[in-house]
């Protein structure tokens, strides 16, 4: 809209067929996760969060919502095929969302780990290895059936 022309809602038309439907689907999927409409992500609405990992050089940030959800963001242009980071609980973690999924854009490359099994790694008692695409993010949910009650980084 230009300052010289007033906005006329009668003439304004937005053609949803002209949008990039993949990006619309990505936002739709993230909204579903945030609102927990499919059930497994109550942690995304929690007020509790813990920063698990900050790597300023790699431009990677990971945080946990409650103990059940881990969000990992790559703000850099580097693809990490094997990136280790701490997880809050030892066990099996399942991918819920990847910003590098081809269903969102055919140019994306599906560079993500569907499942993460945690182990001890270097100084971390509980850590997982993930595949992390550039300029992307992944969200994992903890599999309740794999939980060892004595294992938590918050003890």
PDB file of C-alpha atoms in Angstrom:
ATOM      1  CA  UNK A   1       0.000   0.000   0.000  1.00  0.00           C
ATOM      2  CA  UNK A   2       1.317   3.392  -0.936  1.00  0.00           C
ATOM      3  CA  UNK A   3       0.766   6.445   1.197  1.00  0.00           C
ATOM      4  CA  UNK A   4      -0.830   8.181  -1.765  1.00  0.00           C
ATOM      5  CA  UNK A   5      -3.518   5.493  -2.110  1.00  0.00           C
ATOM      6  CA  UNK A   6      -5.820   4.601   0.753  1.00  0.00           C
ATOM      7  CA  UNK A   7      -6.432   0.965   1.536  1.00  0.00           C
ATOM      8  CA  UNK A   8      -9.669  -0.259  -0.034  1.00  0.00           C
ATOM      9  CA  UNK A   9     -10.706  -3.637   1.419  1.00  0.00           C
ATOM     10  CA  UNK A  10     -13.249  -4.125  -1.371  1.00  0.00           C
ATOM     11  CA  UNK A  11     -10.417  -4.209  -3.927  1.00  0.00           C
ATOM     12  CA  UNK A  12      -8.045  -6.254  -1.783  1.00  0.00           C
ATOM     13  CA  UNK A  13      -7.877  -9.931  -2.690  1.00  0.00           C
ATOM     14  CA  UNK A  14      -5.474 -12.549  -1.416  1.00  0.00           C
ATOM     15  CA  UNK A  15      -5.154 -15.640  -3.581  1.00  0.00           C
ATOM     16  CA  UNK A  16      -4.153 -18.569  -1.345  1.00  0.00           C
ATOM     17  CA  UNK A  17      -3.272 -20.574  -4.466  1.00  0.00           C
ATOM     18  CA  UNK A  18      -0.465 -18.091  -5.121  1.00  0.00           C
ATOM     19  CA  UNK A  19       1.165 -18.755  -1.744  1.00  0.00           C
ATOM     20  CA  UNK A  20       3.890 -21.258  -1.111  1.00  0.00           C
ATOM     21  CA  UNK A  21       1.673 -23.969   0.326  1.00  0.00           C
ATOM     22  CA  UNK A  22       4.662 -25.782   1.860  1.00  0.00           C
ATOM     23  CA  UNK A  23       5.479 -22.867   4.127  1.00  0.00           C
ATOM     24  CA  UNK A  24       1.818 -22.508   5.040  1.00  0.00           C
ATOM     25  CA  UNK A  25       1.830 -26.229   5.953  1.00  0.00           C
ATOM     26  CA  UNK A  26       4.989 -25.791   8.062  1.00  0.00           C
ATOM     27  CA  UNK A  27       3.353 -22.989  10.039  1.00  0.00           C
ATOM     28  CA  UNK A  28       0.182 -25.053  10.346  1.00  0.00           C
ATOM     29  CA  UNK A  29       2.218 -27.995  11.723  1.00  0.00           C
ATOM     30  CA  UNK A  30       4.036 -25.759  14.216  1.00  0.00           C
ATOM     31  CA  UNK A  31       0.743 -24.273  15.390  1.00  0.00           C
ATOM     32  CA  UNK A  32      -0.651 -27.786  15.906  1.00  0.00           C
ATOM     33  CA  UNK A  33       2.394 -28.665  17.998  1.00  0.00           C
ATOM     34  CA  UNK A  34       2.166 -25.445  20.008  1.00  0.00           C
ATOM     35  CA  UNK A  35      -1.539 -25.858  20.728  1.00  0.00           C
ATOM     36  CA  UNK A  36      -1.118 -29.603  21.373  1.00  0.00           C
ATOM     37  CA  UNK A  37      -4.005 -30.438  19.045  1.00  0.00           C
ATOM     38  CA  UNK A  38      -2.496 -33.880  18.335  1.00  0.00           C
ATOM     39  CA  UNK A  39      -1.693 -34.705  21.960  1.00  0.00           C
ATOM     40  CA  UNK A  40       2.045 -35.325  22.543  1.00  0.00           C
ATOM     41  CA  UNK A  41       3.341 -31.779  23.024  1.00  0.00           C
ATOM     42  CA  UNK A  42       1.932 -30.479  26.284  1.00  0.00           C
ATOM     43  CA  UNK A  43       5.472 -29.343  27.008  1.00  0.00           C
ATOM     44  CA  UNK A  44       5.275 -26.665  24.330  1.00  0.00           C
ATOM     45  CA  UNK A  45       2.641 -24.853  26.339  1.00  0.00           C
ATOM     46  CA  UNK A  46       4.571 -25.149  29.586  1.00  0.00           C
ATOM     47  CA  UNK A  47       6.127 -22.086  31.199  1.00  0.00           C
ATOM     48  CA  UNK A  48       9.182 -24.133  32.119  1.00  0.00           C
ATOM     49  CA  UNK A  49      12.111 -24.170  29.759  1.00  0.00           C
ATOM     50  CA  UNK A  50      15.769 -24.961  30.159  1.00  0.00           C
ATOM     51  CA  UNK A  51      18.571 -23.968  27.861  1.00  0.00           C
ATOM     52  CA  UNK A  52      20.358 -27.221  27.127  1.00  0.00           C
ATOM     53  CA  UNK A  53      23.004 -26.050  24.720  1.00  0.00           C
ATOM     54  CA  UNK A  54      24.386 -22.803  23.276  1.00  0.00           C
ATOM     55  CA  UNK A  55      27.122 -22.881  20.671  1.00  0.00           C
ATOM     56  CA  UNK A  56      27.793 -19.345  19.494  1.00  0.00           C
ATOM     57  CA  UNK A  57      30.436 -20.396  16.963  1.00  0.00           C
ATOM     58  CA  UNK A  58      28.166 -23.001  15.328  1.00  0.00           C
ATOM     59  CA  UNK A  59      25.066 -20.799  15.816  1.00  0.00           C
ATOM     60  CA  UNK A  60      23.139 -23.681  17.410  1.00  0.00           C
ATOM     61  CA  UNK A  61      20.705 -23.360  20.302  1.00  0.00           C
ATOM     62  CA  UNK A  62      18.846 -26.187  22.068  1.00  0.00           C
ATOM     63  CA  UNK A  63      16.288 -25.909  24.824  1.00  0.00           C
ATOM     64  CA  UNK A  64      13.823 -28.137  26.608  1.00  0.00           C
ATOM     65  CA  UNK A  65      10.179 -27.387  27.392  1.00  0.00           C
ATOM     66  CA  UNK A  66       9.319 -29.307  30.558  1.00  0.00           C
ATOM     67  CA  UNK A  67      11.377 -32.515  30.278  1.00  0.00           C
ATOM     68  CA  UNK A  68       9.427 -33.991  27.401  1.00  0.00           C
ATOM     69  CA  UNK A  69      10.219 -31.706  24.451  1.00  0.00           C
ATOM     70  CA  UNK A  70      13.578 -30.669  22.976  1.00  0.00           C
ATOM     71  CA  UNK A  71      13.831 -27.896  20.384  1.00  0.00           C
ATOM     72  CA  UNK A  72      17.098 -27.508  18.428  1.00  0.00           C
ATOM     73  CA  UNK A  73      17.681 -24.512  16.155  1.00  0.00           C
ATOM     74  CA  UNK A  74      20.499 -24.003  13.668  1.00  0.00           C
ATOM     75  CA  UNK A  75      20.878 -20.319  12.812  1.00  0.00           C
ATOM     76  CA  UNK A  76      23.940 -20.958  10.648  1.00  0.00           C
ATOM     77  CA  UNK A  77      24.511 -22.083   7.081  1.00  0.00           C
ATOM     78  CA  UNK A  78      26.383 -25.273   8.019  1.00  0.00           C
ATOM     79  CA  UNK A  79      24.878 -28.775   7.774  1.00  0.00           C
ATOM     80  CA  UNK A  80      25.863 -30.908  10.773  1.00  0.00           C
ATOM     81  CA  UNK A  81      25.577 -34.609   9.918  1.00  0.00           C
ATOM     82  CA  UNK A  82      26.641 -35.577  13.428  1.00  0.00           C
ATOM     83  CA  UNK A  83      25.888 -32.949  16.058  1.00  0.00           C
ATOM     84  CA  UNK A  84      25.992 -33.991  19.725  1.00  0.00           C
ATOM     85  CA  UNK A  85      24.080 -32.105  22.396  1.00  0.00           C
ATOM     86  CA  UNK A  86      22.688 -32.790  25.876  1.00  0.00           C
ATOM     87  CA  UNK A  87      19.165 -34.122  26.362  1.00  0.00           C
ATOM     88  CA  UNK A  88      17.189 -33.781  29.616  1.00  0.00           C
ATOM     89  CA  UNK A  89      16.299 -37.465  30.067  1.00  0.00           C
ATOM     90  CA  UNK A  90      18.006 -40.678  29.016  1.00  0.00           C
ATOM     91  CA  UNK A  91      16.008 -42.726  26.541  1.00  0.00           C
ATOM     92  CA  UNK A  92      14.337 -42.676  23.155  1.00  0.00           C
ATOM     93  CA  UNK A  93      13.372 -39.366  21.487  1.00  0.00           C
ATOM     94  CA  UNK A  94      11.071 -39.186  18.451  1.00  0.00           C
ATOM     95  CA  UNK A  95      11.100 -36.431  15.819  1.00  0.00           C
ATOM     96  CA  UNK A  96       7.932 -34.322  15.711  1.00  0.00           C
ATOM     97  CA  UNK A  97       9.002 -31.560  13.319  1.00  0.00           C
ATOM     98  CA  UNK A  98      11.851 -30.766  10.962  1.00  0.00           C
ATOM     99  CA  UNK A  99      12.119 -27.507   9.084  1.00  0.00           C
ATOM    100  CA  UNK A 100      14.150 -29.325   6.401  1.00  0.00           C
ATOM    101  CA  UNK A 101      11.343 -31.696   5.407  1.00  0.00           C
ATOM    102  CA  UNK A 102      10.707 -31.940   1.661  1.00  0.00           C
ATOM    103  CA  UNK A 103       6.965 -31.779   2.248  1.00  0.00           C
ATOM    104  CA  UNK A 104       7.483 -28.074   2.993  1.00  0.00           C
ATOM    105  CA  UNK A 105       9.633 -27.331  -0.060  1.00  0.00           C
ATOM    106  CA  UNK A 106      10.993 -29.598  -2.816  1.00  0.00           C
ATOM    107  CA  UNK A 107      14.407 -27.931  -2.479  1.00  0.00           C
ATOM    108  CA  UNK A 108      14.724 -29.120   1.120  1.00  0.00           C
ATOM    109  CA  UNK A 109      16.779 -32.261   1.624  1.00  0.00           C
ATOM    110  CA  UNK A 110      15.231 -34.210   4.539  1.00  0.00           C
ATOM    111  CA  UNK A 111      18.376 -33.829   6.649  1.00  0.00           C
ATOM    112  CA  UNK A 112      17.173 -34.854  10.080  1.00  0.00           C
ATOM    113  CA  UNK A 113      17.264 -37.751  12.531  1.00  0.00           C
ATOM    114  CA  UNK A 114      13.899 -39.482  12.996  1.00  0.00           C
ATOM    115  CA  UNK A 115      14.923 -41.036  16.304  1.00  0.00           C
ATOM    116  CA  UNK A 116      17.555 -40.107  18.887  1.00  0.00           C
ATOM    117  CA  UNK A 117      18.871 -42.614  21.419  1.00  0.00           C
ATOM    118  CA  UNK A 118      20.732 -40.910  24.235  1.00  0.00           C
ATOM    119  CA  UNK A 119      24.114 -42.004  25.607  1.00  0.00           C
ATOM    120  CA  UNK A 120      26.918 -40.523  27.649  1.00  0.00           C
ATOM    121  CA  UNK A 121      29.130 -38.362  25.426  1.00  0.00           C
ATOM    122  CA  UNK A 122      32.220 -36.435  26.491  1.00  0.00           C
ATOM    123  CA  UNK A 123      31.297 -34.309  29.520  1.00  0.00           C
ATOM    124  CA  UNK A 124      27.546 -34.888  29.127  1.00  0.00           C
ATOM    125  CA  UNK A 125      25.891 -37.612  31.163  1.00  0.00           C
ATOM    126  CA  UNK A 126      22.941 -37.733  28.747  1.00  0.00           C
ATOM    127  CA  UNK A 127      23.461 -36.698  25.119  1.00  0.00           C
ATOM    128  CA  UNK A 128      22.124 -37.444  21.676  1.00  0.00           C
ATOM    129  CA  UNK A 129      23.502 -37.251  18.163  1.00  0.00           C
ATOM    130  CA  UNK A 130      21.359 -35.526  15.547  1.00  0.00           C
ATOM    131  CA  UNK A 131      21.525 -34.579  11.879  1.00  0.00           C
ATOM    132  CA  UNK A 132      20.909 -30.821  11.715  1.00  0.00           C
ATOM    133  CA  UNK A 133      20.259 -28.942   8.482  1.00  0.00           C
ATOM    134  CA  UNK A 134      21.379 -25.337   7.929  1.00  0.00           C
ATOM    135  CA  UNK A 135      18.917 -22.574   8.823  1.00  0.00           C
ATOM    136  CA  UNK A 136      16.547 -25.127  10.273  1.00  0.00           C
ATOM    137  CA  UNK A 137      15.022 -26.455  13.435  1.00  0.00           C
ATOM    138  CA  UNK A 138      13.881 -29.793  14.820  1.00  0.00           C
ATOM    139  CA  UNK A 139      11.530 -30.718  17.644  1.00  0.00           C
ATOM    140  CA  UNK A 140      11.749 -34.022  19.517  1.00  0.00           C
ATOM    141  CA  UNK A 141       9.357 -35.593  22.026  1.00  0.00           C
ATOM    142  CA  UNK A 142      10.431 -38.055  24.708  1.00  0.00           C
ATOM    143  CA  UNK A 143       9.112 -41.619  24.494  1.00  0.00           C
ATOM    144  CA  UNK A 144       7.623 -42.267  27.957  1.00  0.00           C
ATOM    145  CA  UNK A 145       8.131 -46.024  27.593  1.00  0.00           C
ATOM    146  CA  UNK A 146      11.923 -45.640  27.460  1.00  0.00           C
ATOM    147  CA  UNK A 147      12.377 -43.555  30.616  1.00  0.00           C
ATOM    148  CA  UNK A 148      14.794 -44.617  33.324  1.00  0.00           C
ATOM    149  CA  UNK A 149      13.469 -42.646  36.327  1.00  0.00           C
ATOM    150  CA  UNK A 150      16.918 -42.137  37.867  1.00  0.00           C
ATOM    151  CA  UNK A 151      18.359 -40.506  34.752  1.00  0.00           C
ATOM    152  CA  UNK A 152      17.812 -36.783  34.419  1.00  0.00           C
ATOM    153  CA  UNK A 153      20.253 -33.930  33.937  1.00  0.00           C
ATOM    154  CA  UNK A 154      18.200 -31.869  36.411  1.00  0.00           C
ATOM    155  CA  UNK A 155      19.003 -34.051  39.477  1.00  0.00           C
TER     156      UNK A 155
END
